[in-house]
Each structure stands twice: as C-alpha cells, then as structure tokens.
C-alpha cells in the first residue's frame, strides 16, 4: 500500500511537469533553452563547479515557472471575479520567474562568454574581408533552405504556417548577420530584439506555434553562422 502511494505521488508530480510543458508557452521556451544549454556544455571544457551552477540555475528557472503556473491555477479555481490581491499574487509569481531568468542570463554570460569570444573574433575578422555579394548569397541560401525544410515537413505554405517559421528564420538570420558585421553591442542587442518581436508576432497571430518559431530562430542563426564560416 505504501509503495502504491509512493508511485502515485511520483505519477502526480510527473503529470504536473507534463501539464506545465503542454499548456505554458514560457515553459516550452525554458525547456528548449535547457536542451540547447545542456548540449553546449559538451563543446566546452567546463569544471564541475560550473556544471553544478548551470544545473542549479536551470532548476531554479523551471521550478519558478511551475510555481507560477500553480499559483495561477489556484487563483483561477478559487476566484471568479477580479480581485486586486489575485492580480498581485499572479504578478509576484511572474516576477519570480523573471528574476530567475535574468539570473540565468548572467550565469550564461559569466560561464560562456570568455570561451566564445576567441571564435567570435575569428569570424569577425573573416567578415570584415567578406564580399558584400557573399552576404546576399548567404541570405538567399537561408531562404531556400527554409522552403526546403517546409516542403519536407509538408505543413503550411512557403509564406504562411508550417515548420519552421520562415519569418523567424529570416529575422534571426538577418540579426545574426548584422551582429557579425557590427562592433556595437547596442546594435547587436537591437537586432535580436527585433527578431524576437517578429517571431512573437507570428505566435500572437496564431500562424505558428512556439516550437515552429523557436526552431526557425535556431535554424536561421546556426545556418547563417555555418555559411559564414564556410564561405567567409
């Protein structure tokens, strides 16, 4: 009997995790980011302390998001009218998620920035010597590759819907190109900020899902970096 209760408790906990991933947009983003960060750890010589800091940071973000979801569900289940305290509770829970997310960015900067900088300098040196026509050629390849992937998945049309999001792919490809060509941190940040807005607009208009937009952003960024490295 005790064993059954223990198994049931684990099942309920797992169901809670699955529910959060299935229904919460931010949770999906956190999970995709987690997979990318954990994959990146294989390519860098990280110490045990650094790995421990990364895992703790990831756990804090995911836990905060799940608590935020629990708070929202509890309030919605018990309150069927507007109440200022209910709004405060939701805002505070969302603020906790934001704090952990900002902390995760700081951790990523401290751990990965020095390791990525030498690669960035090499790529930047090649780009300074690049022919402008090559940059246009790379963007054309990204567009063609996006259409090909859409055709493989067989969903949506070349300009609307389907995997991946073409707008997100091209927006992040352009942002990556601008970032590689610019020495101004503000321009780099603004480029990706605009790309995020473009991707978000596709989700808000219900043309693409979160997964399609995230895949498009990652696909556009990585393909652009690969092409610059090969053709640069």
PDB file of C-alpha atoms in Angstrom:
ATOM      1  CA  UNK A   1       0.000   0.000   0.000  1.00  0.00           C
ATOM      2  CA  UNK A   2       2.784   2.422   0.902  1.00  0.00           C
ATOM      3  CA  UNK A   3       4.595   1.530  -2.326  1.00  0.00           C
ATOM      4  CA  UNK A   4       1.469   2.302  -4.342  1.00  0.00           C
ATOM      5  CA  UNK A   5       1.086   5.677  -2.657  1.00  0.00           C
ATOM      6  CA  UNK A   6       4.733   6.456  -3.371  1.00  0.00           C
ATOM      7  CA  UNK A   7       4.316   5.511  -7.037  1.00  0.00           C
ATOM      8  CA  UNK A   8       1.131   7.591  -7.243  1.00  0.00           C
ATOM      9  CA  UNK A   9       2.921  10.607  -5.796  1.00  0.00           C
ATOM     10  CA  UNK A  10       5.616  10.323  -8.474  1.00  0.00           C
ATOM     11  CA  UNK A  11       2.947   9.969 -11.171  1.00  0.00           C
ATOM     12  CA  UNK A  12       1.157  13.100  -9.939  1.00  0.00           C
ATOM     13  CA  UNK A  13       4.425  15.031  -9.919  1.00  0.00           C
ATOM     14  CA  UNK A  14       5.259  13.925 -13.464  1.00  0.00           C
ATOM     15  CA  UNK A  15       1.738  14.821 -14.596  1.00  0.00           C
ATOM     16  CA  UNK A  16       2.305  18.299 -13.175  1.00  0.00           C
ATOM     17  CA  UNK A  17       5.509  18.699 -15.167  1.00  0.00           C
ATOM     18  CA  UNK A  18       3.844  17.451 -18.357  1.00  0.00           C
ATOM     19  CA  UNK A  19       0.889  19.796 -17.837  1.00  0.00           C
ATOM     20  CA  UNK A  20       3.200  22.780 -17.432  1.00  0.00           C
ATOM     21  CA  UNK A  21       5.115  21.948 -20.605  1.00  0.00           C
ATOM     22  CA  UNK A  22       1.966  21.235 -22.582  1.00  0.00           C
ATOM     23  CA  UNK A  23      -0.012  24.326 -21.598  1.00  0.00           C
ATOM     24  CA  UNK A  24       2.505  27.033 -20.708  1.00  0.00           C
ATOM     25  CA  UNK A  25       4.230  28.875 -23.539  1.00  0.00           C
ATOM     26  CA  UNK A  26       7.103  30.116 -21.385  1.00  0.00           C
ATOM     27  CA  UNK A  27       7.692  26.607 -20.064  1.00  0.00           C
ATOM     28  CA  UNK A  28       8.171  25.371 -23.632  1.00  0.00           C
ATOM     29  CA  UNK A  29      10.724  28.117 -24.202  1.00  0.00           C
ATOM     30  CA  UNK A  30      12.525  27.189 -20.978  1.00  0.00           C
ATOM     31  CA  UNK A  31      12.697  23.514 -21.994  1.00  0.00           C
ATOM     32  CA  UNK A  32      14.074  24.292 -25.462  1.00  0.00           C
ATOM     33  CA  UNK A  33      16.636  26.663 -23.936  1.00  0.00           C
ATOM     34  CA  UNK A  34      17.570  23.992 -21.399  1.00  0.00           C
ATOM     35  CA  UNK A  35      18.270  21.475 -24.154  1.00  0.00           C
ATOM     36  CA  UNK A  36      20.397  23.987 -26.048  1.00  0.00           C
ATOM     37  CA  UNK A  37      22.415  24.937 -22.955  1.00  0.00           C
ATOM     38  CA  UNK A  38      22.975  21.319 -21.923  1.00  0.00           C
ATOM     39  CA  UNK A  39      24.061  20.489 -25.478  1.00  0.00           C
ATOM     40  CA  UNK A  40      26.512  23.405 -25.406  1.00  0.00           C
ATOM     41  CA  UNK A  41      28.169  22.000 -22.278  1.00  0.00           C
ATOM     42  CA  UNK A  42      29.517  19.110 -24.377  1.00  0.00           C
ATOM     43  CA  UNK A  43      31.505  21.520 -26.563  1.00  0.00           C
ATOM     44  CA  UNK A  44      33.212  23.458 -23.771  1.00  0.00           C
ATOM     45  CA  UNK A  45      35.647  22.339 -21.119  1.00  0.00           C
ATOM     46  CA  UNK A  46      33.566  23.209 -18.065  1.00  0.00           C
ATOM     47  CA  UNK A  47      34.579  22.482 -14.494  1.00  0.00           C
ATOM     48  CA  UNK A  48      32.378  20.556 -12.076  1.00  0.00           C
ATOM     49  CA  UNK A  49      31.541  23.771 -10.258  1.00  0.00           C
ATOM     50  CA  UNK A  50      30.441  25.437 -13.497  1.00  0.00           C
ATOM     51  CA  UNK A  51      28.299  22.428 -14.435  1.00  0.00           C
ATOM     52  CA  UNK A  52      26.761  22.487 -10.982  1.00  0.00           C
ATOM     53  CA  UNK A  53      25.973  26.213 -11.272  1.00  0.00           C
ATOM     54  CA  UNK A  54      24.345  25.640 -14.678  1.00  0.00           C
ATOM     55  CA  UNK A  55      22.163  22.774 -13.434  1.00  0.00           C
ATOM     56  CA  UNK A  56      21.086  24.733 -10.343  1.00  0.00           C
ATOM     57  CA  UNK A  57      20.260  27.763 -12.487  1.00  0.00           C
ATOM     58  CA  UNK A  58      18.184  25.665 -14.898  1.00  0.00           C
ATOM     59  CA  UNK A  59      16.370  24.043 -11.976  1.00  0.00           C
ATOM     60  CA  UNK A  60      15.556  27.430 -10.440  1.00  0.00           C
ATOM     61  CA  UNK A  61      14.052  28.763 -13.670  1.00  0.00           C
ATOM     62  CA  UNK A  62      11.920  25.677 -14.329  1.00  0.00           C
ATOM     63  CA  UNK A  63      10.799  25.458 -10.689  1.00  0.00           C
ATOM     64  CA  UNK A  64       9.829  29.138 -10.630  1.00  0.00           C
ATOM     65  CA  UNK A  65       7.791  28.700 -13.819  1.00  0.00           C
ATOM     66  CA  UNK A  66       5.982  25.684 -12.362  1.00  0.00           C
ATOM     67  CA  UNK A  67       5.209  27.565  -9.129  1.00  0.00           C
ATOM     68  CA  UNK A  68       3.911  30.451 -11.217  1.00  0.00           C
ATOM     69  CA  UNK A  69       1.624  28.029 -13.076  1.00  0.00           C
ATOM     70  CA  UNK A  70       0.404  26.528  -9.794  1.00  0.00           C
ATOM     71  CA  UNK A  71      -0.371  29.982  -8.369  1.00  0.00           C
ATOM     72  CA  UNK A  72      -2.314  30.978 -11.484  1.00  0.00           C
ATOM     73  CA  UNK A  73      -4.350  27.742 -11.477  1.00  0.00           C
ATOM     74  CA  UNK A  74      -5.109  28.019  -7.754  1.00  0.00           C
ATOM     75  CA  UNK A  75      -6.294  31.621  -8.101  1.00  0.00           C
ATOM     76  CA  UNK A  76      -8.398  30.897 -11.199  1.00  0.00           C
ATOM     77  CA  UNK A  77     -10.007  27.929  -9.426  1.00  0.00           C
ATOM     78  CA  UNK A  78     -10.998  29.928  -6.345  1.00  0.00           C
ATOM     79  CA  UNK A  79     -11.715  33.375  -7.789  1.00  0.00           C
ATOM     80  CA  UNK A  80     -14.335  34.003 -10.459  1.00  0.00           C
ATOM     81  CA  UNK A  81     -14.177  37.807 -10.246  1.00  0.00           C
ATOM     82  CA  UNK A  82     -11.486  40.481 -10.365  1.00  0.00           C
ATOM     83  CA  UNK A  83      -9.668  40.989  -7.105  1.00  0.00           C
ATOM     84  CA  UNK A  84      -6.606  43.231  -6.664  1.00  0.00           C
ATOM     85  CA  UNK A  85      -4.901  40.684  -4.388  1.00  0.00           C
ATOM     86  CA  UNK A  86      -5.316  37.970  -7.013  1.00  0.00           C
ATOM     87  CA  UNK A  87      -3.615  40.246  -9.535  1.00  0.00           C
ATOM     88  CA  UNK A  88      -0.778  40.954  -7.100  1.00  0.00           C
ATOM     89  CA  UNK A  89      -0.283  37.242  -6.428  1.00  0.00           C
ATOM     90  CA  UNK A  90      -0.040  36.491 -10.144  1.00  0.00           C
ATOM     91  CA  UNK A  91       2.295  39.423 -10.765  1.00  0.00           C
ATOM     92  CA  UNK A  92       4.598  38.452  -7.897  1.00  0.00           C
ATOM     93  CA  UNK A  93       4.769  34.842  -9.122  1.00  0.00           C
ATOM     94  CA  UNK A  94       5.564  36.057 -12.641  1.00  0.00           C
ATOM     95  CA  UNK A  95       8.198  38.400 -11.186  1.00  0.00           C
ATOM     96  CA  UNK A  96       9.890  35.438  -9.508  1.00  0.00           C
ATOM     97  CA  UNK A  97      10.210  33.769 -12.907  1.00  0.00           C
ATOM     98  CA  UNK A  98      11.669  36.959 -14.373  1.00  0.00           C
ATOM     99  CA  UNK A  99      14.269  37.200 -11.596  1.00  0.00           C
ATOM    100  CA  UNK A 100      15.445  33.616 -12.187  1.00  0.00           C
ATOM    101  CA  UNK A 101      15.517  34.197 -15.957  1.00  0.00           C
ATOM    102  CA  UNK A 102      17.703  37.296 -15.569  1.00  0.00           C
ATOM    103  CA  UNK A 103      19.976  35.359 -13.239  1.00  0.00           C
ATOM    104  CA  UNK A 104      20.284  32.588 -15.854  1.00  0.00           C
ATOM    105  CA  UNK A 105      21.414  35.147 -18.441  1.00  0.00           C
ATOM    106  CA  UNK A 106      24.088  36.457 -16.071  1.00  0.00           C
ATOM    107  CA  UNK A 107      25.288  32.900 -15.360  1.00  0.00           C
ATOM    108  CA  UNK A 108      25.454  32.124 -19.088  1.00  0.00           C
ATOM    109  CA  UNK A 109      27.420  35.324 -19.706  1.00  0.00           C
ATOM    110  CA  UNK A 110      29.957  34.613 -16.948  1.00  0.00           C
ATOM    111  CA  UNK A 111      30.496  30.959 -17.910  1.00  0.00           C
ATOM    112  CA  UNK A 112      30.334  31.026 -21.719  1.00  0.00           C
ATOM    113  CA  UNK A 113      31.388  34.498 -22.851  1.00  0.00           C
ATOM    114  CA  UNK A 114      35.167  34.083 -22.471  1.00  0.00           C
ATOM    115  CA  UNK A 115      35.012  30.713 -24.231  1.00  0.00           C
ATOM    116  CA  UNK A 116      33.035  32.053 -27.185  1.00  0.00           C
ATOM    117  CA  UNK A 117      34.986  35.316 -27.615  1.00  0.00           C
ATOM    118  CA  UNK A 118      38.000  33.798 -29.486  1.00  0.00           C
ATOM    119  CA  UNK A 119      35.630  32.203 -32.006  1.00  0.00           C
ATOM    120  CA  UNK A 120      33.755  35.471 -32.418  1.00  0.00           C
ATOM    121  CA  UNK A 121      36.988  37.356 -33.150  1.00  0.00           C
ATOM    122  CA  UNK A 122      37.972  34.844 -35.832  1.00  0.00           C
ATOM    123  CA  UNK A 123      34.582  35.060 -37.503  1.00  0.00           C
ATOM    124  CA  UNK A 124      34.560  38.855 -37.294  1.00  0.00           C
ATOM    125  CA  UNK A 125      37.982  39.067 -38.965  1.00  0.00           C
ATOM    126  CA  UNK A 126      36.727  36.941 -41.857  1.00  0.00           C
ATOM    127  CA  UNK A 127      33.574  39.008 -42.185  1.00  0.00           C
ATOM    128  CA  UNK A 128      35.484  42.275 -42.444  1.00  0.00           C
ATOM    129  CA  UNK A 129      37.142  40.856 -45.549  1.00  0.00           C
ATOM    130  CA  UNK A 130      33.926  39.411 -46.988  1.00  0.00           C
ATOM    131  CA  UNK A 131      32.420  40.450 -50.308  1.00  0.00           C
ATOM    132  CA  UNK A 132      29.003  42.145 -49.841  1.00  0.00           C
ATOM    133  CA  UNK A 133      27.635  39.910 -52.604  1.00  0.00           C
ATOM    134  CA  UNK A 134      28.510  36.872 -50.479  1.00  0.00           C
ATOM    135  CA  UNK A 135      26.311  38.171 -47.663  1.00  0.00           C
ATOM    136  CA  UNK A 136      23.363  38.472 -50.043  1.00  0.00           C
ATOM    137  CA  UNK A 137      24.127  34.983 -51.370  1.00  0.00           C
ATOM    138  CA  UNK A 138      24.050  33.583 -47.837  1.00  0.00           C
ATOM    139  CA  UNK A 139      20.644  35.130 -47.161  1.00  0.00           C
ATOM    140  CA  UNK A 140      19.320  33.599 -50.384  1.00  0.00           C
ATOM    141  CA  UNK A 141      20.590  30.174 -49.276  1.00  0.00           C
ATOM    142  CA  UNK A 142      18.835  30.590 -45.919  1.00  0.00           C
ATOM    143  CA  UNK A 143      15.554  31.406 -47.683  1.00  0.00           C
ATOM    144  CA  UNK A 144      15.872  28.391 -49.985  1.00  0.00           C
ATOM    145  CA  UNK A 145      16.772  26.098 -47.096  1.00  0.00           C
ATOM    146  CA  UNK A 146      13.693  27.305 -45.198  1.00  0.00           C
ATOM    147  CA  UNK A 147      11.406  26.475 -48.126  1.00  0.00           C
ATOM    148  CA  UNK A 148      13.041  23.038 -48.463  1.00  0.00           C
ATOM    149  CA  UNK A 149      12.521  22.226 -44.779  1.00  0.00           C
ATOM    150  CA  UNK A 150       8.890  23.373 -45.030  1.00  0.00           C
ATOM    151  CA  UNK A 151       8.448  21.058 -48.012  1.00  0.00           C
ATOM    152  CA  UNK A 152       9.945  18.150 -46.051  1.00  0.00           C
ATOM    153  CA  UNK A 153       7.535  18.668 -43.163  1.00  0.00           C
ATOM    154  CA  UNK A 154       4.665  19.157 -45.599  1.00  0.00           C
ATOM    155  CA  UNK A 155       2.808  21.660 -43.427  1.00  0.00           C
ATOM    156  CA  UNK A 156       1.613  25.167 -44.196  1.00  0.00           C
ATOM    157  CA  UNK A 157       2.783  27.124 -47.236  1.00  0.00           C
ATOM    158  CA  UNK A 158       6.155  28.708 -48.093  1.00  0.00           C
ATOM    159  CA  UNK A 159       4.895  32.062 -46.740  1.00  0.00           C
ATOM    160  CA  UNK A 160       2.407  31.033 -44.067  1.00  0.00           C
ATOM    161  CA  UNK A 161       2.430  28.402 -41.335  1.00  0.00           C
ATOM    162  CA  UNK A 162       4.371  25.160 -41.148  1.00  0.00           C
ATOM    163  CA  UNK A 163       7.708  24.083 -39.702  1.00  0.00           C
ATOM    164  CA  UNK A 164       9.854  26.125 -39.374  1.00  0.00           C
ATOM    165  CA  UNK A 165       8.585  29.692 -39.211  1.00  0.00           C
ATOM    166  CA  UNK A 166      10.028  31.385 -42.276  1.00  0.00           C
ATOM    167  CA  UNK A 167       9.719  34.850 -40.770  1.00  0.00           C
ATOM    168  CA  UNK A 168      11.564  33.763 -37.626  1.00  0.00           C
ATOM    169  CA  UNK A 169      14.261  32.011 -39.664  1.00  0.00           C
ATOM    170  CA  UNK A 170      14.949  35.016 -41.866  1.00  0.00           C
ATOM    171  CA  UNK A 171      14.653  37.514 -38.986  1.00  0.00           C
ATOM    172  CA  UNK A 172      17.231  35.658 -36.893  1.00  0.00           C
ATOM    173  CA  UNK A 173      19.434  35.123 -39.941  1.00  0.00           C
ATOM    174  CA  UNK A 174      19.450  38.883 -40.559  1.00  0.00           C
ATOM    175  CA  UNK A 175      20.045  39.567 -36.864  1.00  0.00           C
ATOM    176  CA  UNK A 176      22.985  37.159 -36.855  1.00  0.00           C
ATOM    177  CA  UNK A 177      24.419  38.770 -39.993  1.00  0.00           C
ATOM    178  CA  UNK A 178      24.127  42.262 -38.514  1.00  0.00           C
ATOM    179  CA  UNK A 179      25.655  41.080 -35.240  1.00  0.00           C
ATOM    180  CA  UNK A 180      28.625  39.524 -37.013  1.00  0.00           C
ATOM    181  CA  UNK A 181      29.229  42.654 -39.069  1.00  0.00           C
ATOM    182  CA  UNK A 182      28.822  45.146 -36.234  1.00  0.00           C
ATOM    183  CA  UNK A 183      31.138  46.110 -33.414  1.00  0.00           C
ATOM    184  CA  UNK A 184      28.408  47.939 -31.483  1.00  0.00           C
ATOM    185  CA  UNK A 185      26.811  45.914 -28.656  1.00  0.00           C
ATOM    186  CA  UNK A 186      23.658  48.057 -28.815  1.00  0.00           C
ATOM    187  CA  UNK A 187      23.158  47.244 -32.495  1.00  0.00           C
ATOM    188  CA  UNK A 188      23.646  43.542 -31.781  1.00  0.00           C
ATOM    189  CA  UNK A 189      21.067  43.568 -28.989  1.00  0.00           C
ATOM    190  CA  UNK A 190      18.554  45.577 -31.026  1.00  0.00           C
ATOM    191  CA  UNK A 191      18.953  43.227 -33.998  1.00  0.00           C
ATOM    192  CA  UNK A 192      17.990  40.191 -31.963  1.00  0.00           C
ATOM    193  CA  UNK A 193      15.306  42.156 -30.109  1.00  0.00           C
ATOM    194  CA  UNK A 194      13.628  42.954 -33.429  1.00  0.00           C
ATOM    195  CA  UNK A 195      13.982  39.303 -34.473  1.00  0.00           C
ATOM    196  CA  UNK A 196      12.256  38.220 -31.257  1.00  0.00           C
ATOM    197  CA  UNK A 197       9.429  40.686 -31.916  1.00  0.00           C
ATOM    198  CA  UNK A 198       8.968  39.268 -35.422  1.00  0.00           C
ATOM    199  CA  UNK A 199       8.882  35.727 -34.051  1.00  0.00           C
ATOM    200  CA  UNK A 200       6.477  36.713 -31.264  1.00  0.00           C
ATOM    201  CA  UNK A 201       4.131  38.324 -33.795  1.00  0.00           C
ATOM    202  CA  UNK A 202       3.825  35.007 -35.644  1.00  0.00           C
ATOM    203  CA  UNK A 203       2.780  33.299 -32.414  1.00  0.00           C
ATOM    204  CA  UNK A 204       0.378  36.070 -31.387  1.00  0.00           C
ATOM    205  CA  UNK A 205      -1.321  35.928 -34.794  1.00  0.00           C
ATOM    206  CA  UNK A 206      -1.665  32.128 -34.317  1.00  0.00           C
ATOM    207  CA  UNK A 207       0.104  31.423 -37.598  1.00  0.00           C
ATOM    208  CA  UNK A 208       2.894  29.450 -35.910  1.00  0.00           C
ATOM    209  CA  UNK A 209       3.348  27.535 -32.706  1.00  0.00           C
ATOM    210  CA  UNK A 210       6.103  28.256 -30.180  1.00  0.00           C
ATOM    211  CA  UNK A 211       8.061  25.211 -31.360  1.00  0.00           C
ATOM    212  CA  UNK A 212       7.912  26.308 -35.014  1.00  0.00           C
ATOM    213  CA  UNK A 213       9.110  29.799 -34.128  1.00  0.00           C
ATOM    214  CA  UNK A 214      11.918  28.602 -31.830  1.00  0.00           C
ATOM    215  CA  UNK A 215      13.054  26.052 -34.415  1.00  0.00           C
ATOM    216  CA  UNK A 216      13.036  28.781 -37.072  1.00  0.00           C
ATOM    217  CA  UNK A 217      15.124  31.115 -34.925  1.00  0.00           C
ATOM    218  CA  UNK A 218      17.686  28.453 -34.068  1.00  0.00           C
ATOM    219  CA  UNK A 219      17.763  27.173 -37.648  1.00  0.00           C
ATOM    220  CA  UNK A 220      18.294  30.664 -39.108  1.00  0.00           C
ATOM    221  CA  UNK A 221      21.022  31.522 -36.611  1.00  0.00           C
ATOM    222  CA  UNK A 222      23.010  28.292 -36.897  1.00  0.00           C
ATOM    223  CA  UNK A 223      22.714  28.069 -40.685  1.00  0.00           C
ATOM    224  CA  UNK A 224      23.909  31.656 -41.067  1.00  0.00           C
ATOM    225  CA  UNK A 225      26.910  31.022 -38.796  1.00  0.00           C
ATOM    226  CA  UNK A 226      27.750  27.842 -40.702  1.00  0.00           C
ATOM    227  CA  UNK A 227      27.564  29.562 -44.093  1.00  0.00           C
ATOM    228  CA  UNK A 228      29.708  32.480 -42.914  1.00  0.00           C
ATOM    229  CA  UNK A 229      32.275  30.025 -41.606  1.00  0.00           C
ATOM    230  CA  UNK A 230      32.341  28.036 -44.859  1.00  0.00           C
ATOM    231  CA  UNK A 231      32.185  30.911 -47.335  1.00  0.00           C
ATOM    232  CA  UNK A 232      33.895  33.599 -45.265  1.00  0.00           C
TER     233      UNK A 232
END
